[in-house]
PDB file of C-alpha atoms in Angstrom:
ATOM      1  CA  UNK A   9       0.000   0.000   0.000  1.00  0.00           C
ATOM      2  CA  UNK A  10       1.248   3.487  -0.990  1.00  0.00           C
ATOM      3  CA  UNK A  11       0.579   6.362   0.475  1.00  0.00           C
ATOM      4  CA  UNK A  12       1.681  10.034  -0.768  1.00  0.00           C
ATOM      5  CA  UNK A  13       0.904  12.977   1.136  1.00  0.00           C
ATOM      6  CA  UNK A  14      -0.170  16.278  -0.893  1.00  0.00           C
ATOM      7  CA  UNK A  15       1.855  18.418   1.213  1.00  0.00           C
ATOM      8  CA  UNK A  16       5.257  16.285   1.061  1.00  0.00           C
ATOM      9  CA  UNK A  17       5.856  13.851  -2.377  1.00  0.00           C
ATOM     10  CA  UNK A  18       7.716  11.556  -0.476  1.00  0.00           C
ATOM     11  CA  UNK A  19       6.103   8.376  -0.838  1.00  0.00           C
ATOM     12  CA  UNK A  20       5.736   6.074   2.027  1.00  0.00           C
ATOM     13  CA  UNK A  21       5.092   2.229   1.893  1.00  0.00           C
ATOM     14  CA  UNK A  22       3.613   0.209   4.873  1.00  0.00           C
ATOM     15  CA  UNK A  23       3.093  -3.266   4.385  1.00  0.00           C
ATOM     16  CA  UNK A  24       0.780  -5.162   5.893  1.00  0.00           C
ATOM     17  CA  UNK A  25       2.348  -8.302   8.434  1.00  0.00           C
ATOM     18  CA  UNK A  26       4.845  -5.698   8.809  1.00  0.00           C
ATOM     19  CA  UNK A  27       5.434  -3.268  12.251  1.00  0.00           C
ATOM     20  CA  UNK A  28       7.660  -0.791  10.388  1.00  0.00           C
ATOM     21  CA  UNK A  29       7.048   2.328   8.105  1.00  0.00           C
ATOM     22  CA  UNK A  30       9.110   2.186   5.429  1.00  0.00           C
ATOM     23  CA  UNK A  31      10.144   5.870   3.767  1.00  0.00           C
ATOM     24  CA  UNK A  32      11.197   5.788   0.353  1.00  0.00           C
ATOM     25  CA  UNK A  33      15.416   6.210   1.304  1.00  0.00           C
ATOM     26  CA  UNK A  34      14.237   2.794   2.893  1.00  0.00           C
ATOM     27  CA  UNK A  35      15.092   3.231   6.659  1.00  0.00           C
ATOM     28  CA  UNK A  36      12.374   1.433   8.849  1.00  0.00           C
ATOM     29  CA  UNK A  37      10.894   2.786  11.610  1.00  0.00           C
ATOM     30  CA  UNK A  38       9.419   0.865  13.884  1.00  0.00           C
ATOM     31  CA  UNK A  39       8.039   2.895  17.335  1.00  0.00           C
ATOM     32  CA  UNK A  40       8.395   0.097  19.433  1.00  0.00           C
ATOM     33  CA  UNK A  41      12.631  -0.377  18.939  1.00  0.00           C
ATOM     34  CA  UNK A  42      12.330   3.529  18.634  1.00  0.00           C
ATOM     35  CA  UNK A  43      10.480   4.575  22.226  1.00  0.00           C
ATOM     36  CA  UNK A  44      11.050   3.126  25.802  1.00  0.00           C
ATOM     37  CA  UNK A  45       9.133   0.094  26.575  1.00  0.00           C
ATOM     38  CA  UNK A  46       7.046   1.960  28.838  1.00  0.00           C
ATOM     39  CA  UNK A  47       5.848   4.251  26.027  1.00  0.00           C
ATOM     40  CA  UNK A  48       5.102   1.357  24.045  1.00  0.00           C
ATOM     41  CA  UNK A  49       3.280  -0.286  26.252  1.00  0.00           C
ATOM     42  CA  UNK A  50       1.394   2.750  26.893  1.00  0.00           C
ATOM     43  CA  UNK A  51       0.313   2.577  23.131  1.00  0.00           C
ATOM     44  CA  UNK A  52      -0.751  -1.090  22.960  1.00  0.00           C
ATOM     45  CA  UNK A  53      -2.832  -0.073  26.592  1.00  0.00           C
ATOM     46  CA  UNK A  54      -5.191   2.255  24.119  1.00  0.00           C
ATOM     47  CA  UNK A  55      -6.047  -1.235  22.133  1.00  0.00           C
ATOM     48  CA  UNK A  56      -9.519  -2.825  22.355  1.00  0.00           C
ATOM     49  CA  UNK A  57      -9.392  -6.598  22.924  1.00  0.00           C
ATOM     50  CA  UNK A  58      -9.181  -7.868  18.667  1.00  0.00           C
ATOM     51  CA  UNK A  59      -6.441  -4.615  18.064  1.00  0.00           C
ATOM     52  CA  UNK A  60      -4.292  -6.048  20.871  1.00  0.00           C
ATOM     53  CA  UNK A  61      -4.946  -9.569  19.582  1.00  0.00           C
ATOM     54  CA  UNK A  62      -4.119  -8.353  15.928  1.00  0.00           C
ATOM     55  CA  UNK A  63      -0.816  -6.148  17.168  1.00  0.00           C
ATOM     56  CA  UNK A  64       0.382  -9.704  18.706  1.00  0.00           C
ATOM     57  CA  UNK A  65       1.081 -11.170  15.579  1.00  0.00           C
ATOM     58  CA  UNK A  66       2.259  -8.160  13.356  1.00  0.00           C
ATOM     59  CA  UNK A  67       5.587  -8.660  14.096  1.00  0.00           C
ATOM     60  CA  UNK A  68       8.035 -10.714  17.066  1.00  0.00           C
ATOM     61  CA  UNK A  69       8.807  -7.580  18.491  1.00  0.00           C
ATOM     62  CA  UNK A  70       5.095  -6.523  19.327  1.00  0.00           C
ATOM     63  CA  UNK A  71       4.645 -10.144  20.009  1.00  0.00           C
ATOM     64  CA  UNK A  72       6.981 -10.184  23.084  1.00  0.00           C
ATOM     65  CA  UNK A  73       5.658  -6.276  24.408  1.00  0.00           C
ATOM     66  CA  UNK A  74       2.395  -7.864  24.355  1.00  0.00           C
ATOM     67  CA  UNK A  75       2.428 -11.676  24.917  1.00  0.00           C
ATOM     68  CA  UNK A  76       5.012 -10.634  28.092  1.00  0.00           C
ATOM     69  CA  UNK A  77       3.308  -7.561  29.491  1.00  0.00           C
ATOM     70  CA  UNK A  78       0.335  -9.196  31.643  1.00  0.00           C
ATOM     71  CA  UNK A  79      -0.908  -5.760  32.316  1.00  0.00           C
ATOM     72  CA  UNK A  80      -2.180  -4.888  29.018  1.00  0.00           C
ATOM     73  CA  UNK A  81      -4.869  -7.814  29.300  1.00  0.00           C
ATOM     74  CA  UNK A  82      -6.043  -6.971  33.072  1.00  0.00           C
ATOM     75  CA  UNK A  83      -8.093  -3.980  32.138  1.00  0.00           C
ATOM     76  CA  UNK A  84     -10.022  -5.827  29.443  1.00  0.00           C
ATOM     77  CA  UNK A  85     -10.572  -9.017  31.878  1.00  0.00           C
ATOM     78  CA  UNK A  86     -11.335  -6.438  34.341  1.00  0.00           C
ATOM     79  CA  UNK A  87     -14.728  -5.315  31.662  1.00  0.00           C
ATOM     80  CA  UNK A  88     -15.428  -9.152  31.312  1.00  0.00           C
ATOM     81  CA  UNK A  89     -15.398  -9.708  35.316  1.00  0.00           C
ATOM     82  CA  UNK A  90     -18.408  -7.105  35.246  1.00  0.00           C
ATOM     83  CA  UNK A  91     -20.161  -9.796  33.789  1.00  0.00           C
ATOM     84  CA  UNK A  92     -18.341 -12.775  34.205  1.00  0.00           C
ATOM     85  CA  UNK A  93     -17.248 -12.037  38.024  1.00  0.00           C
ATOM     86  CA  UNK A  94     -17.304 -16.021  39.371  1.00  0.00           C
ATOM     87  CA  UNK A  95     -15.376 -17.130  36.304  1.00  0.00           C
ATOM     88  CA  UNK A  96     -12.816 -14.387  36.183  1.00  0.00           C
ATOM     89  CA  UNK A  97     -12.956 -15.188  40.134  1.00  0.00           C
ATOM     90  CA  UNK A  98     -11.838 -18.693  39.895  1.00  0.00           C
ATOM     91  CA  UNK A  99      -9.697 -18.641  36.752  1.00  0.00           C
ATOM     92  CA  UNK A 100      -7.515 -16.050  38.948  1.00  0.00           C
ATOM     93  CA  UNK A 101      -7.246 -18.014  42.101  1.00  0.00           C
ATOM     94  CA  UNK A 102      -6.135 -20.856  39.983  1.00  0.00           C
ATOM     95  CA  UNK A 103      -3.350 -19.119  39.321  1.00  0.00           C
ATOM     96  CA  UNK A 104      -4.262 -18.562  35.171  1.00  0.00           C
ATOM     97  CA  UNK A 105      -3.046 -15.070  33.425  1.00  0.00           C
ATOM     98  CA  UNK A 106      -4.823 -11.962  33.030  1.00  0.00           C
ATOM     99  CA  UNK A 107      -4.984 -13.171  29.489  1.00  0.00           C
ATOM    100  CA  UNK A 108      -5.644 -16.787  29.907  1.00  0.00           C
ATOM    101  CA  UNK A 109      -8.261 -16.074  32.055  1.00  0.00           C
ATOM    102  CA  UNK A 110      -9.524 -13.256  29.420  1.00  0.00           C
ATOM    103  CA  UNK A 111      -9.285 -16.172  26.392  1.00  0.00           C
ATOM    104  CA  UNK A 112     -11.094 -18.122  28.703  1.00  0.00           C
ATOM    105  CA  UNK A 113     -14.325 -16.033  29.278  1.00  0.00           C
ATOM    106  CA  UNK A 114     -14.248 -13.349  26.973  1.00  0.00           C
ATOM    107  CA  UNK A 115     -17.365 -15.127  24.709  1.00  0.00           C
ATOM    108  CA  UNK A 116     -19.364 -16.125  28.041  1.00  0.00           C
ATOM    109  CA  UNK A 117     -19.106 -12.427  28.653  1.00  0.00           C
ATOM    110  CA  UNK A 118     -19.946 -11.257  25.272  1.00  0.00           C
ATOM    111  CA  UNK A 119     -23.348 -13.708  25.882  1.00  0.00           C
ATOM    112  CA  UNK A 120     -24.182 -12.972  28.912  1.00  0.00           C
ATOM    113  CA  UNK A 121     -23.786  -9.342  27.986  1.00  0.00           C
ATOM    114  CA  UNK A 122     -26.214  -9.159  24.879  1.00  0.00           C
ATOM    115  CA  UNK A 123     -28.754 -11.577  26.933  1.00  0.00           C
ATOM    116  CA  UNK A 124     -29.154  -8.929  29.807  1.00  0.00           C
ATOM    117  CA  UNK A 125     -29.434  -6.201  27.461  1.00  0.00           C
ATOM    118  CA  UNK A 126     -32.150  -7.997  25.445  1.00  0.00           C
ATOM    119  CA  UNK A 127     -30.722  -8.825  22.230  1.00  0.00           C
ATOM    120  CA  UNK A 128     -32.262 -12.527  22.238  1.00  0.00           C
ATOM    121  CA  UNK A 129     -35.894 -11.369  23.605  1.00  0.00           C
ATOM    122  CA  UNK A 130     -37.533 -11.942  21.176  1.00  0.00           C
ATOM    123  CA  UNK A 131     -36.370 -15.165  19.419  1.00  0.00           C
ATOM    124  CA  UNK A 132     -38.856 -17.679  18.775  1.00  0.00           C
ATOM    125  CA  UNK A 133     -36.816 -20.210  17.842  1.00  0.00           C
ATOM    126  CA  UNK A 134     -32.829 -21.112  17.046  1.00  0.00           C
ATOM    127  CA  UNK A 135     -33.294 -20.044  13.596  1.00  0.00           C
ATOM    128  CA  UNK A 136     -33.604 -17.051  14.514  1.00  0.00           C
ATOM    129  CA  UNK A 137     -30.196 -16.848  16.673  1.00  0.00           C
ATOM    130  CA  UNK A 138     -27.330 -14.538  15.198  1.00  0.00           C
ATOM    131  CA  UNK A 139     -24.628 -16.401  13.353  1.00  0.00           C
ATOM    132  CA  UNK A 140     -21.534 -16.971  16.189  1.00  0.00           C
ATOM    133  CA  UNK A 141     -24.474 -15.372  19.289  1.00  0.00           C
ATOM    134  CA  UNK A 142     -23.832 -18.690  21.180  1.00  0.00           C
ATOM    135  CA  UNK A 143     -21.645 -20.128  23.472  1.00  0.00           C
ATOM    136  CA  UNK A 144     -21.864 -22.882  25.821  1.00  0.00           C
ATOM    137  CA  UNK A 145     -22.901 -21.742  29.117  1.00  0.00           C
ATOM    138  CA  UNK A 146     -22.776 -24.276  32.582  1.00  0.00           C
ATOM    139  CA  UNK A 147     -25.986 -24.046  34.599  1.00  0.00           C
ATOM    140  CA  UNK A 148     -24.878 -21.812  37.348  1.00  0.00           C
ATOM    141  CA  UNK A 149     -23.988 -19.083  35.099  1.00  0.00           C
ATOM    142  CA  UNK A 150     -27.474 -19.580  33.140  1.00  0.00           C
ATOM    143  CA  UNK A 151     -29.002 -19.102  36.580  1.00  0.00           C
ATOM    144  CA  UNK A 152     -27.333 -15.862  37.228  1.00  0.00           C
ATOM    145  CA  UNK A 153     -28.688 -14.680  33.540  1.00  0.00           C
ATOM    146  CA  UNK A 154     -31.977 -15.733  34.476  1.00  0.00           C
ATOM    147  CA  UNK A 155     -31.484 -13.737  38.053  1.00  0.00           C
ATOM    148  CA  UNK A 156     -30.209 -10.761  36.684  1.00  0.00           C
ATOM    149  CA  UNK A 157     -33.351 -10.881  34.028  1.00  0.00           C
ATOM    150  CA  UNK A 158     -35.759 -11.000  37.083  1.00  0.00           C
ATOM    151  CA  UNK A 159     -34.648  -8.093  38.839  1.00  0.00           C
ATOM    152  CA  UNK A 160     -35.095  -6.050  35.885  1.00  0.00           C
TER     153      UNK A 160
END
């Protein structure tokens, strides 16, 4: 992909699987070898859950700031324990990673989540589901939807 700014000719090339902007004498950049590891961490923070899953395989680099900094999935298993507190609860205490534990509940969440909020209300049957709307669910934590439905 090319990209050529009207104020400056100089044409830039980024290529995609790659983490470096390459300008047309050819030097890479890459911000990540560039800043402090604090700063880039910082950056990958602002991500939303598929961005910081997509950043993780651009390039090895990005892959170790990410896969290695356990803090940048706590604050998005920290959204999914809203919903999901039990699960996050015992994944935790069973000594799993911010990001295990994330991988492990982040579709329960995204479930249990629409169901409260009344996407599936009024379904009459499965045909009617959204495509990839279901995920399997243990009794306990159907209870709690069912709860949380009651008190509305």
């Amino acid at each position: 992909m090319q990209y050529v700014s009207k104020r400056n000719r100089n044409t830039s090339t980024f290529s995609e699987g790659s983490c470096s902007l390459i300008s047309r004498e050819g030097q890479g950049y890459n911000f990540a070898e560039i800043l402090p590891p604090e700063i880039s961490l910082e950056i990958f923070s602002k991500l939303d859950v598929k961005s910081l899953c997509s950043a993780a395989v651009t390039c090895k680099l990005w892959n170790n700031i990410i896969e290695n900094s356990d803090h940048l999935w706590r604050n998005h298993c920290l959204t999914v324990r809203a919903i999901c507190q039990r699960e996050v609860d015992e994944d935790r205490g069973d000594g799993f990673s911010w990001k295990v534990t994330l991988v492990r509940n982040y579709w329960k969440g995204c479930v249990k989540r629409e169901w409260l909020s009344g996407r599936y209300s009024n379904i009459r049957s499965s045909h009617e589901l959204p495509n990839k709307s279901m995920y399997p669910l243990d009794a306990e934590t159907w209870g709690k939807i069912l709860e949380a439905e009651l008190e509305r």
